[in-house]
Short mmCIF file of C-alpha atoms in Angstrom, two decimals:
data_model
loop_
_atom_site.label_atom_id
_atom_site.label_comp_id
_atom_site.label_asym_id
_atom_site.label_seq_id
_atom_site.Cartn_x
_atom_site.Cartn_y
_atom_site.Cartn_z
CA UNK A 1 70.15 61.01 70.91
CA UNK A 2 69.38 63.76 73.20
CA UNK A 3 68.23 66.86 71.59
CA UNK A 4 67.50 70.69 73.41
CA UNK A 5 65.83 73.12 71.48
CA UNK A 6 65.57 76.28 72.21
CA UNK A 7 63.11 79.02 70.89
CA UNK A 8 61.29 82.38 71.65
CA UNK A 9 64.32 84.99 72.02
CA UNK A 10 63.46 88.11 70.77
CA UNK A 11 64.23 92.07 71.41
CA UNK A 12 62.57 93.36 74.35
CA UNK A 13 62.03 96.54 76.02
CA UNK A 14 63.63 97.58 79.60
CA UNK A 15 60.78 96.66 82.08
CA UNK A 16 59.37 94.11 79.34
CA UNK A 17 58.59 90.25 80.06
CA UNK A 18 59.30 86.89 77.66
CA UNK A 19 59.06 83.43 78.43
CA UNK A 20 61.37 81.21 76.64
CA UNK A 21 61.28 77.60 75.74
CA UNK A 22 63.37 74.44 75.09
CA UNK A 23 62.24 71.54 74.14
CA UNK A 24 63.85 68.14 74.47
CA UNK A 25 63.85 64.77 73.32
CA UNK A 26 65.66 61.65 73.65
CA UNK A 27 65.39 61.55 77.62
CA UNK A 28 62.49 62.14 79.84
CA UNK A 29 63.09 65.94 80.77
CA UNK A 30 61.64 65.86 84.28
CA UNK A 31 64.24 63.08 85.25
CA UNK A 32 66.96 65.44 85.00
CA UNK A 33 68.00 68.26 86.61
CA UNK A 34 68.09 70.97 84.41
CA UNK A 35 69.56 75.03 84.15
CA UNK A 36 69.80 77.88 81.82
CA UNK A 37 72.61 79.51 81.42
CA UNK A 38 73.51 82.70 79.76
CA UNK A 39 76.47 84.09 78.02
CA UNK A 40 76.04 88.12 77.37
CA UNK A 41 77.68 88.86 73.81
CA UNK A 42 81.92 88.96 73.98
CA UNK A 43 81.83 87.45 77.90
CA UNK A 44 81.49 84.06 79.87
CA UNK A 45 79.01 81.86 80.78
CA UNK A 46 76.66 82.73 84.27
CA UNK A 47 74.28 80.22 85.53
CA UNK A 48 70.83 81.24 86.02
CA UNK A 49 67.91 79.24 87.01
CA UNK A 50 67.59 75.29 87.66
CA UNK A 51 64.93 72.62 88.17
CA UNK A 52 65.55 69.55 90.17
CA UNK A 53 64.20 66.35 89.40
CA UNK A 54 61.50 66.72 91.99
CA UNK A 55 60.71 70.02 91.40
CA UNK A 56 62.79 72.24 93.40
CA UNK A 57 64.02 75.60 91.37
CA UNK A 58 66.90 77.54 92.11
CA UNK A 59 68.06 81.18 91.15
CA UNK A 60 71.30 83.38 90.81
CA UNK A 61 70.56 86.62 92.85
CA UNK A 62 70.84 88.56 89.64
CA UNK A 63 67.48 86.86 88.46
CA UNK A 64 65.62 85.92 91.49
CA UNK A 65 62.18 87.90 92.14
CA UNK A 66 62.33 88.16 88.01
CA UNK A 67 62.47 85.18 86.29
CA UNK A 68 60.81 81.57 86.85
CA UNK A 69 62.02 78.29 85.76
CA UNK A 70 59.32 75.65 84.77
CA UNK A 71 58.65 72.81 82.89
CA UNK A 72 55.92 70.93 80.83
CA UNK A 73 56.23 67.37 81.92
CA UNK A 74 53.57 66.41 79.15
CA UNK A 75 55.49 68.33 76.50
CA UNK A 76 59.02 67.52 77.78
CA UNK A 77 59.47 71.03 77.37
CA UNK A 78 61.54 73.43 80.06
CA UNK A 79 60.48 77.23 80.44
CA UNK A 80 61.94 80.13 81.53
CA UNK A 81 60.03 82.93 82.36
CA UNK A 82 61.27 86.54 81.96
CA UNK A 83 59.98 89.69 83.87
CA UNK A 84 61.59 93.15 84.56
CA UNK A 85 63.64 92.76 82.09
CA UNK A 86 67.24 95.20 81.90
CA UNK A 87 69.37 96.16 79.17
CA UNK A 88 71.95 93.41 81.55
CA UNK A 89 70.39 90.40 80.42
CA UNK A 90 70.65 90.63 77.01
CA UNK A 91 72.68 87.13 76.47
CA UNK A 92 72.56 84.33 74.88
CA UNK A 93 70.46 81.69 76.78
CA UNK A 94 71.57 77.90 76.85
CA UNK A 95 68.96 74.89 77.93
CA UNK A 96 71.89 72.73 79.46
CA UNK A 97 70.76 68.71 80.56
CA UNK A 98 71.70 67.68 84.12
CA UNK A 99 74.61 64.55 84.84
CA UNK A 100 73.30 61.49 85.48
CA UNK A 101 75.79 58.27 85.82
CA UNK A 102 75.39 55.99 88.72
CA UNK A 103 74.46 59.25 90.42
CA UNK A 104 72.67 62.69 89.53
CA UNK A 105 74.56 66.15 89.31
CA UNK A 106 73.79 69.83 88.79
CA UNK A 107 76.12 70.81 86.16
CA UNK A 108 75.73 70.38 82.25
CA UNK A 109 76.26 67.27 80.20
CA UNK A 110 74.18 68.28 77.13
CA UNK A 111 73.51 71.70 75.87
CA UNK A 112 70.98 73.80 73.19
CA UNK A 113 72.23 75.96 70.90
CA UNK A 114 70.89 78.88 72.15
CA UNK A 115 68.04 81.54 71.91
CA UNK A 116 69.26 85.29 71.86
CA UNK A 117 67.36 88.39 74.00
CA UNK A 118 67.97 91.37 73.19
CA UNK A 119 66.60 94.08 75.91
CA UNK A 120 66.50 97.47 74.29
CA UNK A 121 64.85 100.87 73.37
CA UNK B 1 78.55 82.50 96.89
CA UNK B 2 81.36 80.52 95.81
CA UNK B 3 83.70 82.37 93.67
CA UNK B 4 86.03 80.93 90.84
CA UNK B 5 88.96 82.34 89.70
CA UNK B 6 90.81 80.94 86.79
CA UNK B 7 94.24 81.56 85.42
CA UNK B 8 95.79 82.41 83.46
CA UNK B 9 93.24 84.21 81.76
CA UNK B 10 95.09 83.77 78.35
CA UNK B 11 97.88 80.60 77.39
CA UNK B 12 99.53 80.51 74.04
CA UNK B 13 100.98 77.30 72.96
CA UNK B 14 101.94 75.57 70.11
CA UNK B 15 100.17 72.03 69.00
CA UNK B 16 101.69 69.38 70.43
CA UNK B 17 102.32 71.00 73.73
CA UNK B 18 100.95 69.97 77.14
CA UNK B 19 98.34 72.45 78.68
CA UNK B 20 97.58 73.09 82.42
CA UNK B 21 94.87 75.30 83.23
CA UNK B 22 93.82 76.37 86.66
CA UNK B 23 90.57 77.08 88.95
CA UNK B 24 90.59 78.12 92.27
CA UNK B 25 87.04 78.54 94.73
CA UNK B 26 86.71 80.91 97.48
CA UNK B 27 85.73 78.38 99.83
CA UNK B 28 85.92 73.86 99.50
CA UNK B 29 83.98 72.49 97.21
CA UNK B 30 80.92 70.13 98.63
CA UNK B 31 82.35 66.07 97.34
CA UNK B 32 84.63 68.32 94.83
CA UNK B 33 82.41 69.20 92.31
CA UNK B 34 84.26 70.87 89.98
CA UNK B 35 83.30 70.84 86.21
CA UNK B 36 85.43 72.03 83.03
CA UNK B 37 83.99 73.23 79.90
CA UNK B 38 85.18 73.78 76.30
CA UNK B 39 83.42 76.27 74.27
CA UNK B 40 85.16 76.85 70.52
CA UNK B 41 83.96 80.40 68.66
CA UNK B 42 80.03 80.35 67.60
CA UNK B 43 79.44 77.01 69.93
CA UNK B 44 77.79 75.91 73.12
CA UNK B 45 80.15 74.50 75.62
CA UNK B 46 80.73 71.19 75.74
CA UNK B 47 81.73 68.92 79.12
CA UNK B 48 84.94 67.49 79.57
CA UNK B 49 85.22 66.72 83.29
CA UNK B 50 82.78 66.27 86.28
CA UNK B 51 83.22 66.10 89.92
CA UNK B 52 86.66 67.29 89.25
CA UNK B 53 88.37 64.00 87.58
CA UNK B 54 85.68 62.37 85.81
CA UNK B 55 85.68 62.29 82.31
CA UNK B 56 82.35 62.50 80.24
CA UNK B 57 81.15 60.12 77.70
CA UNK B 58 83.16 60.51 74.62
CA UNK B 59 86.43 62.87 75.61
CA UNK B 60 89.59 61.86 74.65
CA UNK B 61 91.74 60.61 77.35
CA UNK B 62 94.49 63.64 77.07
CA UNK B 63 92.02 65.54 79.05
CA UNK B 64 92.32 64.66 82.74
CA UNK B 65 90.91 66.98 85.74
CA UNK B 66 92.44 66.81 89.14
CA UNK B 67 92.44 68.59 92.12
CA UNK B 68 90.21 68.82 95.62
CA UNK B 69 89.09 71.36 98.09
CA UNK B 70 89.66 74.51 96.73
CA UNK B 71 92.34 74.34 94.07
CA UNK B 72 91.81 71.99 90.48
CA UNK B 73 93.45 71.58 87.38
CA UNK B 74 92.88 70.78 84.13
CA UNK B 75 95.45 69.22 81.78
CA UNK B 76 95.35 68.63 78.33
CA UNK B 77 98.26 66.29 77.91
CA UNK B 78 99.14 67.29 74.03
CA UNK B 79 97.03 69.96 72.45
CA UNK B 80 95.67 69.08 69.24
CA UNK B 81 94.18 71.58 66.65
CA UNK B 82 90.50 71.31 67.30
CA UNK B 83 91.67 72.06 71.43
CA UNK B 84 92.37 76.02 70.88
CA UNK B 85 89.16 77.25 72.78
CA UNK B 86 88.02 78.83 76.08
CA UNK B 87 88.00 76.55 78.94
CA UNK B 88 85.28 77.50 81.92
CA UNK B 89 85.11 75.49 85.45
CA UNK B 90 82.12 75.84 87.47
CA UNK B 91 81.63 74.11 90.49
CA UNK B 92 77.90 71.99 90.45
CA UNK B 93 77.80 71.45 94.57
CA UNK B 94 76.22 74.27 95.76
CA UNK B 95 73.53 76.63 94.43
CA UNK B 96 74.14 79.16 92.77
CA UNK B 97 76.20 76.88 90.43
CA UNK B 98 78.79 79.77 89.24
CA UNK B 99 81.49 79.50 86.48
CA UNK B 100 85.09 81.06 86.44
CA UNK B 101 85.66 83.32 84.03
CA UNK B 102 87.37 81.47 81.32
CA UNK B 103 90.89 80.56 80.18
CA UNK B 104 91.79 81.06 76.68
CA UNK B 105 93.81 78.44 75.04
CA UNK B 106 95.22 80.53 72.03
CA UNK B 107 98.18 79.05 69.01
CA UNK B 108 101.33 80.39 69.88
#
């Protein structure tokens, strides 16, 4: 059964940094492609950050220059680092599991529950 | 960028009736990658479709996605309690991987 776990939200201060985790099982984590995504509280859902298979990482504009997608292959464990941080990303953030039948997509077939950030005086 | 628009943002039915939900991108998709979400209150989303007709392991077959280049659809042939949500597309062919902006299947 494939599990994410997600952990290390917290409230932050503007201009503060926090790295987030999520930690899977029941599949080999750098297989997949794999994203965060983040819903701010009351709105939709806005793709962030992905890792390809072999490596490659990919950013929305919002986040790019800020944040940093990584992942543990010993720990099976995907990262997302958090820098500059803005009142604007305070969301929930989802560890979402890349497609894979036959063939590989981007998109989502598993998802976390969710670790919350708060950025705030 | 590829922009998604869905519509209409808000349809009220009654159980039992057939849904159709739209999603339409700014510009073709690359091999019609389109995916379509559910996400009930207090949940993460869960995937119903890939590359726009594909159904993923374990939906019921009353969901079906259709549609190519820029305009898809999502039909939920006879809506059944647990189906009141908000439905998302995002298309998964080219980076940055955006989502609409929801359509809200409410009980009429």
């Amino acid at each position: 059964e494939v599990v994410l776990l997600e952990s290390g939200g917290a409230l932050v201060q503007p201009g503060g940094s926090l790295r987030i985790s999520c930690a899977a099982s029941g599949f080999t984590l750098r297989t997949y492609a794999m994203s965060w995504v983040r819903q701010a509280p009351g709105k939709g859902l806005e793709w962030v950050s992905g890792i390809g298979g072999s490596g490659e990482t990919l950013y929305a504009d919002s986040v790019k220059g800020r944040f940093t997608i990584s992942r543990d292959n010993s720990k099976n464990t995907l990262y997302l680092q958090m820098n500059s941080l803005r009142a604007e990303d305070t969301a929930i953030y989802y560890c979402a599991k890349g497609i894979c039948s036959g063939i590989c997509y981007w998109g989502a077939d598993n998802w976390g529950q969710g670790t919350l950030v708060t950025v705030s005086s | 960028e590829i922009v998604l628009t869905q519509s209409p943002g808000t349809l009220s039915l009654s159980p039992g009736e057939r849904a159709t939900l739209s999603c339409r991108a700014s510009q073709s998709l690359i091999n019609n990658y389109l995916a379509w979400y559910q996400q009930r209150p207090g949940q993460a989303p869960r995937l119903l479709i890939y590359g726009a007709s594909n159904r993923a392991t374990g939906i019921p077959d009353r969901f079906s996605g259709s549609g190519s280049g820029t305009d898809f659809t999502l039909t939920i042939s006879r809506l059944e309690p647990e189906d009141f949500a908000v439905y998302y597309c995002q298309q998964h062919g080219s980076s940055p991987f955006t989502f609409g902006p929801g359509t809200k299947v409410d009980i009429k």
